[in-house]
Coordinates of C-alpha atoms in Angstrom, one line a residue:
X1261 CA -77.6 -81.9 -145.9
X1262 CA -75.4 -85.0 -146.6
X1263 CA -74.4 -86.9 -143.9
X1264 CA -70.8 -85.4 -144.5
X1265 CA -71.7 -82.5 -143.9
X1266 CA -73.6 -83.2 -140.7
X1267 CA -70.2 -84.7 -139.5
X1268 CA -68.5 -81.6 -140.3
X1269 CA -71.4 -79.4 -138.6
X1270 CA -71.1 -81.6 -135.3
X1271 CA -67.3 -81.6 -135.2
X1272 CA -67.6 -77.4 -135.7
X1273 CA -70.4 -77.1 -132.6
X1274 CA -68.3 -79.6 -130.7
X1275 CA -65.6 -77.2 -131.0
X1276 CA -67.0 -74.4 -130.0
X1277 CA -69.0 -75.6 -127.1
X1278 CA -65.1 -76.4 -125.9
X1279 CA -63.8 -73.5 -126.1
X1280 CA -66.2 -71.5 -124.2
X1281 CA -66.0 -73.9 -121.0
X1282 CA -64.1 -72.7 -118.4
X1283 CA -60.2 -73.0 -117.9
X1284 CA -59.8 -75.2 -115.2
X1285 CA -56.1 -75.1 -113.2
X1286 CA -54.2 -77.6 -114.2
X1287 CA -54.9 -80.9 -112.1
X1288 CA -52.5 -83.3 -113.3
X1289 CA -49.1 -83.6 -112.1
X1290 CA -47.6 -85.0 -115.7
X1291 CA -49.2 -82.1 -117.6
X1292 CA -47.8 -79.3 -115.1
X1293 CA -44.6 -78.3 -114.9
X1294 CA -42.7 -80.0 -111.8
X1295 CA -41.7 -77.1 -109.1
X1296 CA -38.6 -76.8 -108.3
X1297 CA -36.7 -77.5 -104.7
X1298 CA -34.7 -76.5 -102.2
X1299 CA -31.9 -77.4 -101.4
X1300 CA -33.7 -79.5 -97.9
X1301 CA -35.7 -81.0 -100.7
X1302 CA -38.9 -79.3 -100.0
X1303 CA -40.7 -78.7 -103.5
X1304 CA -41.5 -74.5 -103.6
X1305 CA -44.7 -73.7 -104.7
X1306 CA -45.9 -70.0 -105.7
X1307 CA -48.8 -71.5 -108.0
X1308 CA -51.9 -72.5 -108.5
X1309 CA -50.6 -74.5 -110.7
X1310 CA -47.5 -75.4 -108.5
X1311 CA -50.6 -76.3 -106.0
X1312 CA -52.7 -78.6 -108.6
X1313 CA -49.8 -80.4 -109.1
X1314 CA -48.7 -81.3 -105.4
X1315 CA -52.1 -82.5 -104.9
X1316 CA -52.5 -84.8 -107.9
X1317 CA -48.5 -86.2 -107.1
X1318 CA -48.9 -86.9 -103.8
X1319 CA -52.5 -88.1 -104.6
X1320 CA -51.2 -90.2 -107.1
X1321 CA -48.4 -92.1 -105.6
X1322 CA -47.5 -95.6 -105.1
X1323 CA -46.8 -96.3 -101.4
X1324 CA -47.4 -93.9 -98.1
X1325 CA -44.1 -94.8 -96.9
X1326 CA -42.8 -91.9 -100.0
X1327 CA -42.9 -89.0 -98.0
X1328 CA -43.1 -85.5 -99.6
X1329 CA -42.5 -82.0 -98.7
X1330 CA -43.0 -78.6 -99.8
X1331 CA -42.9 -75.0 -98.8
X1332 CA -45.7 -72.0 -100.3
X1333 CA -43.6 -69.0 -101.8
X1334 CA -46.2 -66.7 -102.0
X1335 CA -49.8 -66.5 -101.3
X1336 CA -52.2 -68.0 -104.1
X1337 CA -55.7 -67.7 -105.2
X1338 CA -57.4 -71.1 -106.5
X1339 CA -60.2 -68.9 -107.6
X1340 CA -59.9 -65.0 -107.7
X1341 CA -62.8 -62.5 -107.1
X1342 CA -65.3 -65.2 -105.9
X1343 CA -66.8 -65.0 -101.8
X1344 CA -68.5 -67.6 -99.7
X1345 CA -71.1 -66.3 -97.2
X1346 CA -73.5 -68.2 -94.9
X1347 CA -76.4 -67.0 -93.5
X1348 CA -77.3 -68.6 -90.5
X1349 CA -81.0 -67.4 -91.1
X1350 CA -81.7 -69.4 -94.3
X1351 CA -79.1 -71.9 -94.1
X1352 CA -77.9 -70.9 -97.1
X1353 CA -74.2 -70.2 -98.4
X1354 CA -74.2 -67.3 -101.1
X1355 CA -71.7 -67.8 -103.8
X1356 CA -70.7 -64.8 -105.2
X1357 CA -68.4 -62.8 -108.7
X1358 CA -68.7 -60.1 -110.5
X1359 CA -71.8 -58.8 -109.4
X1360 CA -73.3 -62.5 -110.0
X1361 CA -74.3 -64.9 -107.6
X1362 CA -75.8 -68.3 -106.7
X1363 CA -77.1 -70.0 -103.3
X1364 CA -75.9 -73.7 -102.0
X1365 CA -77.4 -75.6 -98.9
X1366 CA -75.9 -76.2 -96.2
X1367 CA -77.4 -78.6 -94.3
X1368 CA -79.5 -76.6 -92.1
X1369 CA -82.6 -74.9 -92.0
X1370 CA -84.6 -77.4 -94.6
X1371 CA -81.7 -77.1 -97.2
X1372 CA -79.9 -79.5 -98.6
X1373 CA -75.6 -79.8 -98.0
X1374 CA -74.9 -78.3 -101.6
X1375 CA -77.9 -78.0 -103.6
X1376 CA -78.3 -74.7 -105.8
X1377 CA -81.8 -73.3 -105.7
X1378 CA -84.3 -73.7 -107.9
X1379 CA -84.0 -71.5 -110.6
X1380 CA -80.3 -70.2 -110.6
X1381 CA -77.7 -71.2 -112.3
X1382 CA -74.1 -71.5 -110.9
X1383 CA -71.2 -70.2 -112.6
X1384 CA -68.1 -72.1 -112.7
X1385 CA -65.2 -72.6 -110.1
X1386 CA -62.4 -74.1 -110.0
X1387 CA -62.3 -77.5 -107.5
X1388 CA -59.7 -78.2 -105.8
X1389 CA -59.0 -81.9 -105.1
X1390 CA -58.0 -82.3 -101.1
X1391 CA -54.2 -83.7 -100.5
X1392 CA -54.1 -87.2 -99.4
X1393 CA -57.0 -89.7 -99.7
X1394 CA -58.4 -92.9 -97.9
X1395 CA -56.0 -94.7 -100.4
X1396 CA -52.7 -92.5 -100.6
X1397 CA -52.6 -90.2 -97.1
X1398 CA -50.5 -87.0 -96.7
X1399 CA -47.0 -87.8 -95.5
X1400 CA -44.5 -85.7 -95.1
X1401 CA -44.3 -81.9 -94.2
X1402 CA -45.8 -79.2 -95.7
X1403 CA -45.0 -75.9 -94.4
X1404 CA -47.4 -72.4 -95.4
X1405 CA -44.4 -70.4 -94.2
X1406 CA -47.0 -67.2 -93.4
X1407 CA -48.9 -67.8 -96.5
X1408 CA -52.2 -68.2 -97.7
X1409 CA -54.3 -69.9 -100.0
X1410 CA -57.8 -68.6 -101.0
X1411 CA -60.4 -69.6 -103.4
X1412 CA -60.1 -73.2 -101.8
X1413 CA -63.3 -74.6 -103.3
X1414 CA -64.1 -78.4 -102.3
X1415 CA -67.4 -79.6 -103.3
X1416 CA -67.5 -83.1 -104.8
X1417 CA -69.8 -86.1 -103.3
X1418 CA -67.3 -88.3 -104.4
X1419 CA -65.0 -86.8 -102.0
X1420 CA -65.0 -88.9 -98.5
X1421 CA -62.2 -86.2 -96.9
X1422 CA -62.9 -83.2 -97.5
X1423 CA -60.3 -80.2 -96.6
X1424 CA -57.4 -78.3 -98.5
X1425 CA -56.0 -81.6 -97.0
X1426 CA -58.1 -84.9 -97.0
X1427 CA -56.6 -87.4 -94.8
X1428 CA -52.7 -87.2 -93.2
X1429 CA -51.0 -89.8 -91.7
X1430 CA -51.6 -93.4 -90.7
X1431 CA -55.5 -94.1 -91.6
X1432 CA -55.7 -96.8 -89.3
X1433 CA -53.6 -94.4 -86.4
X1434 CA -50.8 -96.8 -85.9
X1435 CA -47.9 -94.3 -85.9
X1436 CA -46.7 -96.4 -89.1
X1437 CA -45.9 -93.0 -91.0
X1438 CA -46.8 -89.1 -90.2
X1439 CA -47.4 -85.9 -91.7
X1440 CA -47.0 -82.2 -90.5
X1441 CA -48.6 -79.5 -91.5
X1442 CA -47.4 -75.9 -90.0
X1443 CA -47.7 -72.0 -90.8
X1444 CA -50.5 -72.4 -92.7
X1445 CA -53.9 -70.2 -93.9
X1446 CA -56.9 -71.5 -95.9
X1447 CA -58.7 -67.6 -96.9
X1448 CA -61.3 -66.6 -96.1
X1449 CA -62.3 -66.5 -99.7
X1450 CA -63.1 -70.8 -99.8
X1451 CA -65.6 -73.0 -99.2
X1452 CA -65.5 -76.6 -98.2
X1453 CA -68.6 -79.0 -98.1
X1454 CA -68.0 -82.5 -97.0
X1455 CA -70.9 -84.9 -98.0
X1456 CA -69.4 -88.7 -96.7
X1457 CA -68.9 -87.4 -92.6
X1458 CA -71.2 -90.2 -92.2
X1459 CA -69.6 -93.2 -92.8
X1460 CA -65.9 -93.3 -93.6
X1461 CA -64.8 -89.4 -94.2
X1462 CA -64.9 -86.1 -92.0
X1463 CA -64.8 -82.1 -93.1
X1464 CA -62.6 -79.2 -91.8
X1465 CA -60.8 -75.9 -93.2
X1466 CA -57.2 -76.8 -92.7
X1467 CA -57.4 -80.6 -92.6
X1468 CA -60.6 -83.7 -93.3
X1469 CA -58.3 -86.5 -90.6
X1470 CA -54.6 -86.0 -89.3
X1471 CA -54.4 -89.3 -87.7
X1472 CA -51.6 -91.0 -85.4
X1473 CA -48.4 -88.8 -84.6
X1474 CA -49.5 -86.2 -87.1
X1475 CA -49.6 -82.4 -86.0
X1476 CA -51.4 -79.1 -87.4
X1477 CA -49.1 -76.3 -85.9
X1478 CA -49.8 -72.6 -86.2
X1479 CA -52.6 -73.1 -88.7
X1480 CA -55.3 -70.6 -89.5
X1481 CA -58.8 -71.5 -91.4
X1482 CA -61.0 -68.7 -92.7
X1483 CA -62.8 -70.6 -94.8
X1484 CA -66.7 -71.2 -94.7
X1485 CA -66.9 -75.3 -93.2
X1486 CA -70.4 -77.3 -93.6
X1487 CA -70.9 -80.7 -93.7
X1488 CA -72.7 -84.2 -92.5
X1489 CA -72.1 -86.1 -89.6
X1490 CA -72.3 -88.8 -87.4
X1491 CA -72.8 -89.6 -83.8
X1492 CA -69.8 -91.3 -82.3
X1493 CA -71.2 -95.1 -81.4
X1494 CA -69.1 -97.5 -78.6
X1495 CA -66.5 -98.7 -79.9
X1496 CA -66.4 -97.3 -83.0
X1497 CA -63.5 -97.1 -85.1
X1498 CA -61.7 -94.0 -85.1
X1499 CA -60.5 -93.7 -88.7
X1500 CA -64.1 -94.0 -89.8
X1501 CA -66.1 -91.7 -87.3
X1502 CA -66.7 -88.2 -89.2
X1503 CA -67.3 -85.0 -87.7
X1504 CA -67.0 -81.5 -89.2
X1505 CA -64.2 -78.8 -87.5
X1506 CA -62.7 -75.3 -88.6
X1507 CA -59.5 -76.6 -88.4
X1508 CA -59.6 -80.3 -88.5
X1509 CA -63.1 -82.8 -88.3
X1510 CA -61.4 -85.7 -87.5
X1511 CA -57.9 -85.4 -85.0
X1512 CA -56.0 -88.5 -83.7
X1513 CA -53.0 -86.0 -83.2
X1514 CA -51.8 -82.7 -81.4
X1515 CA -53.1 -79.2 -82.9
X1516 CA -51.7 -76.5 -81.6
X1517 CA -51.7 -72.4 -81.6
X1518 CA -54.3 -73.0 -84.4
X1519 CA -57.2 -70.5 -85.1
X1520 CA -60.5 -70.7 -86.4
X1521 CA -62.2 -67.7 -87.8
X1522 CA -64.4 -69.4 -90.5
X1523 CA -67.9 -70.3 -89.8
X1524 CA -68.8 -74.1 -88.7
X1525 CA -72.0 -75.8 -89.3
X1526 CA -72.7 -79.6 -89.4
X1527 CA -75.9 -81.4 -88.7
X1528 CA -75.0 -82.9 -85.8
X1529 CA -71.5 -82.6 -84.4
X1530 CA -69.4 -79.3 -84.9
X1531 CA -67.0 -77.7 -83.6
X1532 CA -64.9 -74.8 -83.8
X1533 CA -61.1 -76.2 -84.2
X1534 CA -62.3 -80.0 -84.1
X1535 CA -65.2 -81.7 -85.2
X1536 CA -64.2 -84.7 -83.1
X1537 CA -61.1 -85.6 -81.4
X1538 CA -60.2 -88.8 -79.9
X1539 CA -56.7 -91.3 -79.5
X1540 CA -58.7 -94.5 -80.9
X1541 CA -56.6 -97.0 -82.7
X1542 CA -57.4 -100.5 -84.4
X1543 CA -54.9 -102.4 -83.3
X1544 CA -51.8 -102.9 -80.3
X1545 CA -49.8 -100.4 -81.4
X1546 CA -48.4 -97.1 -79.1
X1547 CA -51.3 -95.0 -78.9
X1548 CA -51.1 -91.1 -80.2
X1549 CA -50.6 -88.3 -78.2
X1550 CA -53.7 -86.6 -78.5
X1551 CA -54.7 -82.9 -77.5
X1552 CA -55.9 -79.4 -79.1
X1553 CA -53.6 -76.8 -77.2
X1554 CA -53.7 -73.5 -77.6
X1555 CA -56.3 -72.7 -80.2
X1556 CA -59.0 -70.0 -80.6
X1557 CA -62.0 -70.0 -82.2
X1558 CA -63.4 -66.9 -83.1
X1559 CA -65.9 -68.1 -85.8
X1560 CA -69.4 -68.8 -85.1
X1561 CA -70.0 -72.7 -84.9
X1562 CA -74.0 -74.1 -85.7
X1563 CA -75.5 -77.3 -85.5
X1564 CA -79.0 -78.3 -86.1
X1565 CA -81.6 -76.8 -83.7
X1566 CA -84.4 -79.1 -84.4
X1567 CA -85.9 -80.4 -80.7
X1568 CA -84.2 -83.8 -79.9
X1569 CA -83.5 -85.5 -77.0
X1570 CA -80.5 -84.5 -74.9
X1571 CA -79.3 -88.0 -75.9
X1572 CA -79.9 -88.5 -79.4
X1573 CA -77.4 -88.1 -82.4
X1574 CA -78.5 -84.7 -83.9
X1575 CA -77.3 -80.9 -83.4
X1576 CA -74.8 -80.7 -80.9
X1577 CA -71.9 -77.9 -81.3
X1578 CA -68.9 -77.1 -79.3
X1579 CA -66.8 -73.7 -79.6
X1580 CA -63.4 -75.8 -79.6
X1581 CA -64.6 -79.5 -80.1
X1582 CA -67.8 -81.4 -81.1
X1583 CA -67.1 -84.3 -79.5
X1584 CA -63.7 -85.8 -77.7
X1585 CA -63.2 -89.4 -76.9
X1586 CA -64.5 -92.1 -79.1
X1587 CA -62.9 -95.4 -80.9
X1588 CA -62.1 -98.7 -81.0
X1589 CA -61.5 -100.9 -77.7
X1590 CA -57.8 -101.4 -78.2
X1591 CA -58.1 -97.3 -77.2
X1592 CA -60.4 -94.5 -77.6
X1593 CA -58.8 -91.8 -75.5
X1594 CA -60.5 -88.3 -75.4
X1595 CA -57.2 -86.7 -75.3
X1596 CA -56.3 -83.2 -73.6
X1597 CA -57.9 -79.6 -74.5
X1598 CA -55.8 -77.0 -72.5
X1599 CA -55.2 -73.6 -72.9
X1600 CA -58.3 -73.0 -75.2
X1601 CA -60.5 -70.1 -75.6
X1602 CA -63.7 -69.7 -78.0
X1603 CA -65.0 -66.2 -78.6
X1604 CA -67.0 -67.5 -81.7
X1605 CA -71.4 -67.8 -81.0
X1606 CA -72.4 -71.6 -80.8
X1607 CA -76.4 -72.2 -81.9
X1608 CA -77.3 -76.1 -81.5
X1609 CA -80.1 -78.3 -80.4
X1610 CA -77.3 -78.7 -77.7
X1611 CA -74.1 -76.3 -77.8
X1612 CA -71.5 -75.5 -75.4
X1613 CA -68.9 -72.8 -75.4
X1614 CA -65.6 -75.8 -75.3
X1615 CA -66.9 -79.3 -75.3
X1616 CA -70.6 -80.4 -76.2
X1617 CA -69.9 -84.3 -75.3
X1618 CA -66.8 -85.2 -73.2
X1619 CA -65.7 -88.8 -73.0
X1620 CA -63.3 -91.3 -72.4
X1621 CA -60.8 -89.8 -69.7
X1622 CA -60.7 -86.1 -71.8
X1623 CA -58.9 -83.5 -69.5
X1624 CA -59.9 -79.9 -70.4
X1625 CA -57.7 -78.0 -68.3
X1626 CA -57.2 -73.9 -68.1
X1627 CA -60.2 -73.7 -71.3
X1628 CA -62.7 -70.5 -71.5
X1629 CA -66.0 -69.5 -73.2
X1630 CA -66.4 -65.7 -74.4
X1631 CA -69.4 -65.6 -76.3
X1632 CA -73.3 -66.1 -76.3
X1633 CA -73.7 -70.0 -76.2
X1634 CA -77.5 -70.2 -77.3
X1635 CA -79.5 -73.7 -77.5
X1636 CA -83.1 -75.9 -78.4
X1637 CA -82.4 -78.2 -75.4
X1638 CA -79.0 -78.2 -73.0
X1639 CA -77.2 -74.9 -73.3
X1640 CA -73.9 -74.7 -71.3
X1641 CA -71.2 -72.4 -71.0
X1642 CA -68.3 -74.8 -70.6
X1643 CA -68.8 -79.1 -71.1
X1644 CA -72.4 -80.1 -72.2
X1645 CA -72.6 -83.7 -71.8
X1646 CA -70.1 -86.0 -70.2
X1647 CA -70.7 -89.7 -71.1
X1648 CA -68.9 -92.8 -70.5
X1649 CA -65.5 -93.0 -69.6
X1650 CA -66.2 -89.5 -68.0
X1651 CA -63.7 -86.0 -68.3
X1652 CA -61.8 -83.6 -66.1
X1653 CA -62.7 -80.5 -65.9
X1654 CA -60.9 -78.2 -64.1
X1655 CA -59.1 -74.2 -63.9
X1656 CA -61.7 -73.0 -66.4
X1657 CA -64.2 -70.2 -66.9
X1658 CA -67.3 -68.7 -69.1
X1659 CA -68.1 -65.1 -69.5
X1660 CA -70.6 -65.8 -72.1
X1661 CA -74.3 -65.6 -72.0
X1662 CA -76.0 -68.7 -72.3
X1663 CA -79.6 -69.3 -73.4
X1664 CA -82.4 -71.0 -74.7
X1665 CA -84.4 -70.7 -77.4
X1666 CA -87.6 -71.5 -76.5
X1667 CA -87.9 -74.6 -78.7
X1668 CA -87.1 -76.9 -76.2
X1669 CA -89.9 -76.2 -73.4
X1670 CA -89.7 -77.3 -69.8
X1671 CA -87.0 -80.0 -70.2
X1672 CA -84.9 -77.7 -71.9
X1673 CA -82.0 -76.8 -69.8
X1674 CA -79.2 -74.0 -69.3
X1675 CA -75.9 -74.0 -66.8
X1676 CA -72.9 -72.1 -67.0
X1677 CA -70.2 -74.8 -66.2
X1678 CA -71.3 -78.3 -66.9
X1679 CA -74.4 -79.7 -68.1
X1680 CA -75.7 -83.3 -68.1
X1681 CA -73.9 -86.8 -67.2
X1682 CA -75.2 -89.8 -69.3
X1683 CA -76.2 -92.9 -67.4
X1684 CA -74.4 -96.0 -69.4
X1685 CA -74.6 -99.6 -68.5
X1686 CA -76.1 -99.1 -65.2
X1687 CA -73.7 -96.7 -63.8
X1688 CA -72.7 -93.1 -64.1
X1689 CA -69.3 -92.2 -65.5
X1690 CA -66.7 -91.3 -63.2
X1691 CA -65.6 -87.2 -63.6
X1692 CA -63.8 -83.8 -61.7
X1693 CA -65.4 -81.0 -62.2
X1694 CA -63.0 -78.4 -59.5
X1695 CA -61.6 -74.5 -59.9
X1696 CA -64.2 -73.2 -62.7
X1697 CA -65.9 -69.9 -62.7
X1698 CA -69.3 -68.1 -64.1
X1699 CA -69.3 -64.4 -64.6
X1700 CA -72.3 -63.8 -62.4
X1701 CA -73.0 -60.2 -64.1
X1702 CA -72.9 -62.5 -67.9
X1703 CA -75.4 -65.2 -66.4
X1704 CA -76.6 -65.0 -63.3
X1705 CA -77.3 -68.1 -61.9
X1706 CA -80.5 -69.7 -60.6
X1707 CA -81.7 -68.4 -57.3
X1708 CA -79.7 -71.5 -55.6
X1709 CA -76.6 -71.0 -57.4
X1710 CA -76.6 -73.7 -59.7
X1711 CA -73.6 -73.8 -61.8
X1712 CA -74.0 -77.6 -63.1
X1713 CA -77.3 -80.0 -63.6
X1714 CA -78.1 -82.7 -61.5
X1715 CA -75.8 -85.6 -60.3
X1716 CA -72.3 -83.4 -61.1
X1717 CA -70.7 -82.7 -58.2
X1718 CA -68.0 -79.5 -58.3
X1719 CA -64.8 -78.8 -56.0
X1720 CA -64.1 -75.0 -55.3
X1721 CA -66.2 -74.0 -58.5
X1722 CA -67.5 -70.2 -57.8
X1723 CA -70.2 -67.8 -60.0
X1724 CA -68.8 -64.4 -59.3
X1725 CA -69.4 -60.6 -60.8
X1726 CA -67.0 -59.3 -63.8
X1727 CA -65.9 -57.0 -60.8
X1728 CA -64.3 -60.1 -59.4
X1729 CA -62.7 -61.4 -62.4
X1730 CA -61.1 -57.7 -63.0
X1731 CA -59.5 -58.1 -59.7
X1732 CA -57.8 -61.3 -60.4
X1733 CA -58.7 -63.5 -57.9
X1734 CA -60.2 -66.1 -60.4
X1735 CA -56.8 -66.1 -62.0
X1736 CA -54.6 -66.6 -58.9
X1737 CA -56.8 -69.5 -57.7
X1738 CA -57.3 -71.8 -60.8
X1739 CA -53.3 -72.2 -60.7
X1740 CA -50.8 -73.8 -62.7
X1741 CA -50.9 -76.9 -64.6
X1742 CA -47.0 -77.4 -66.0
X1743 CA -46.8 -74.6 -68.2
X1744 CA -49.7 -73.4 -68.6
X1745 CA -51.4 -70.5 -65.9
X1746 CA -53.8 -68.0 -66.4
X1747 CA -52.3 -64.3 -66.6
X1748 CA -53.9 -61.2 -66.5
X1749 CA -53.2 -57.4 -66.1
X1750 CA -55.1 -56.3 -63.2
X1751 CA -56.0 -52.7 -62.4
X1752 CA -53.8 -52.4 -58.9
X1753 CA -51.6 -51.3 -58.5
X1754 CA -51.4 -49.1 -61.6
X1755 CA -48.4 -49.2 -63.8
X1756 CA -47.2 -46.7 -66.9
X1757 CA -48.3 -48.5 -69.8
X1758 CA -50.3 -51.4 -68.6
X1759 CA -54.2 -52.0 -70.1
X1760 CA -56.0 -53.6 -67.6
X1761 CA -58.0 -56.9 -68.9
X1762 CA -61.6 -58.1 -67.6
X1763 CA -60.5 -61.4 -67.9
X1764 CA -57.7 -63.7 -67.8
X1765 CA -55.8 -65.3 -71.1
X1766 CA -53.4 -67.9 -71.1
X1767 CA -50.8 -66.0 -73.5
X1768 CA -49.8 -62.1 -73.9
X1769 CA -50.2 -61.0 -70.6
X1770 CA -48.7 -61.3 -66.5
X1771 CA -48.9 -63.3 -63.6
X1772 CA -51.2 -62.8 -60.8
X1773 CA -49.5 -62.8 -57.2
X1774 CA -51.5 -62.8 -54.1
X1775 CA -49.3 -60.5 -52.1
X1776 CA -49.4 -59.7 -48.2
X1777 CA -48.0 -56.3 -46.7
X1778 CA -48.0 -56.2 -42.9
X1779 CA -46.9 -52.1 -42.9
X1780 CA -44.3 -51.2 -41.0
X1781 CA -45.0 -52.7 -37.3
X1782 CA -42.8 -55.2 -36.0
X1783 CA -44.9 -56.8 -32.9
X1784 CA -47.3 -59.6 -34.0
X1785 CA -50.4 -58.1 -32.6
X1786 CA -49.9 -54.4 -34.6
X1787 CA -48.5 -56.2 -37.8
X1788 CA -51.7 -59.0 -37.8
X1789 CA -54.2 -55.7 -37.5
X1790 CA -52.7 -53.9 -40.4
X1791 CA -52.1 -56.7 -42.5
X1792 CA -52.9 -56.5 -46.2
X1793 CA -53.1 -59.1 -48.7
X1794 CA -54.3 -58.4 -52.6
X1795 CA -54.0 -59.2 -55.8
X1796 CA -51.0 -58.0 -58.1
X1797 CA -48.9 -58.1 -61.2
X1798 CA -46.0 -57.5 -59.0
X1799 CA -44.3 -60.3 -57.4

């Protein structure tokens, strides 16, 4: 064969080879076809096109201060027929299509964050590049309008934020510029892995960072979340510290009325709305309102179980948050968590059912556990660790079990409320633990009723049977905080149509009254001996 015809031949493979490569969506916003937009401005996608080509123009642009703004149509699929599933036995996350499938790390269990197994071979997906980088961050507002978008697929090394959005707002959270991101669901159908938590990224379904004034309103994740992180040093700067969340890893901002249903599992820090959230900034200017309110997590939330010190940097896992509090020392507030509930299982070397580490001022206020919060080494039902710069903790309760598994030996340790309080620079931090309550019939406590470990002292905090909480006594007596109240529909007195509820919630249902009847006597002595006083939904 002439070397013409060995050009020819090569040219011909070439070819072919090409043609049998998968179609990728089109990532590049010159190539696509530019959405159109209403008449607010807002660019209308209905896409996965439409999709590709947000992401690569407002990836691609030439200042932050060039806000953009869009609205979803319709539901899209980045990648139809494919399923993510993690198996919390193997650490592995099965890939599947068409009756094929492949198995990825995750982190945990000896496996590697990503790597196939030996001996498969993956199919192809379609990757989808995360909106708003370390360079070019998401400004702007993007709204879902009820929509969602599956087949989210975001596995890349390369990739320091890694979400269907990478980094919003003002890296460096000065309040310079924003972004908002509202009415949005990431299906259940996606899979992100972030690989750069470590140093200068984070990893979360809805959102990598939304820094500065930036919110995440009425968001949903249902995607599977796994990635590395790191432990949250003094002084540390905010922008850089990388956790991994269901709905966001890294928050600076306000979520709120967000839900997590997608399983969450880091190496060290997790949690089930946010891997870490804290109100650090890097310079003098007007510090972020910072604060998850309103959120449920219902997915379950793992970190590594390997036997560790209660102080060191690896495993810990919170139902809401990982970590809160944390940054630089021109501020590193811990923010507020109110009005919270997890229902999702937490599994860590240390786990908790809102908070694992608490820092920095962080109120948690009117928060609840619902599910089995099971650990190596310090197992609580409500705030595992609170460490400098202390926490509030108040007009909360657990109804979950909460256990040990066996790893950890005779220093391993298991409370309902609160767990352990760190010792730093000589001193213990300053905290208020008041108005919390165990279901007793859940987890009883020890024979001396110990709801918290050693050196945290609690104000009116109560371990009581599910009997108790049915009545709605708990309720009444954790009060109000502005707005926000536990409510509850109680048994008595019965009323057409009313379910009665175990437990309170914080939206859906009625106010508990504490109401006194003194029948039908008017002397003080007769109306004192027939006086009644109970719990009601009637005022």
């Amino acid at each position: 064969m002439n070397m013409k015809q060995k050009l020819l031949s090569f040219c011909l493979i070439f070819l072919i080879a090409a043609t049998l490569l998968p179609v990728l969506a089109v990532a590049d916003s010159e190539a696509a076809e530019t959405p159109p937009q209403d008449t607010d401005g807002y660019y209308l996608l209905d896409s996965a096109e439409d999709l590709y080509w947000f992401s690569s123009y407002v990836n691609g642009r030439e200042t932050n201060a060039d806000a953009v703004n869009a609205r979803l149509t319709k539901d899209i699929d980045l990648n139809p027929g494919v399923s993510f599933a993690y198996d919390a036995e193997t650490g592995k996350i099965t890939v599947s299509k068409g009756g094929k499938s492949f198995h990825l790390g995750s982190g945990l269990k000896g496996t590697v964050l990503g790597a196939l197994d030996d001996g498969e071979t993956a199919f192809s997906l379609n990757p989808w590049t995360p909106i708003g980088t370390a360079a070019m961050t998401y400004i702007g507002t993007f709204d879902g309008n009820g929509h969602t978008v599956n087949g989210v697929y975001v596995n890349d090394e390369n990739i320091g934020y890694a979400g269907f959005f990478g980094l919003i707002g003002d890296i460096n959270a000065n309040n310079h510029y924003s972004g908002h991101v509202k009415n949005l669901t990431v299906g259940e159908n996606s899979l992100v892995l972030g690989y750069k938590c470590g140093d200068s990224g984070s990893t979360g379904g809805v959102a990598a960072t939304a820094m500065s004034i930036d919110t995440l309103e009425n968001c949903i994740n249902r995607a599977t979340v796994a990635g590395k992180s790191s432990y949250v040093p003094f002084n540390s700067s905010a922008s850089r510290v990388g956790m991994v969340g269901g709905i966001v890893g890294c928050m600076a901002g306000k979520a709120e009325n967000c839900e997590n249903y997608g399983t969450v599992v880091s190496d060290n820090y997790a949690g089930g709305i946010a891997g870490n959230l804290t109100g650090g900034r890097t310079n003098t200017y007007a510090q972020a309102y910072v604060s998850l309110e309103n959120c449920r997590n219902y997915g379950e939330v793992y970190g590594n179980e390997d036997l560790v010190s209660p102080t060191e940097t690896s495993g810990h896992a919170g139902g809401i948050a990982g970590n809160s509090g944390g940054g630089d020392t021109a501020g590193c507030d811990g923010g507020i968590i109110a009005g919270c509930i997890n229902f999702g299982r937490v599994r860590a070397s240390g786990a908790a059912g809102v908070v694992y580490q608490a820092r920095e001022g962080t109120r948690i206020q009117y928060c609840a556990n619902r599910n089995e919060i099971a650990a190596t080494l310090v197992s609580v039902g409500l705030v595992g660790q609170i460490d400098w710069g202390g926490c509030t903790l108040e007009s909360s309760y657990t109804a979950g079990n909460v256990t040990l598994n066996g790893k950890g030996g005779e220093t391993a340790v298991a409370y309902p409320i609160a767990g352990i309080v760190k010792y730093f620079m000589e001193q213990y931090p300053s905290y208020t633990v008041k108005k919390c309550y165990n279901d007793n019939d859940v987890f009883p406590c020890d024979e001396d009723g110990t709801l918290a470990g050693a050196n945290i002292n609690m104000i009116e905090c109560y371990s009581v049977a599910t009997s108790v909480f049915a009545s709605g006594e708990p309720a009444y007596k954790m009060g109000s905080w502005y707005d926000l109240r536990w409510k509850q529909n109680i048994l008595e007195p019965y009323e057409e149509g009313k379910i009665p509820e175990d437990y309170p919630n914080i939206t859906g249902t009625r106010v508990v009254s504490y109401i006194t009847h003194y029948c039908c006597h008017t002397d003080a002595t007769n109306k004192n001996a027939h006086k009644k006083s109970f719990y009601s939904n009637l005022t």
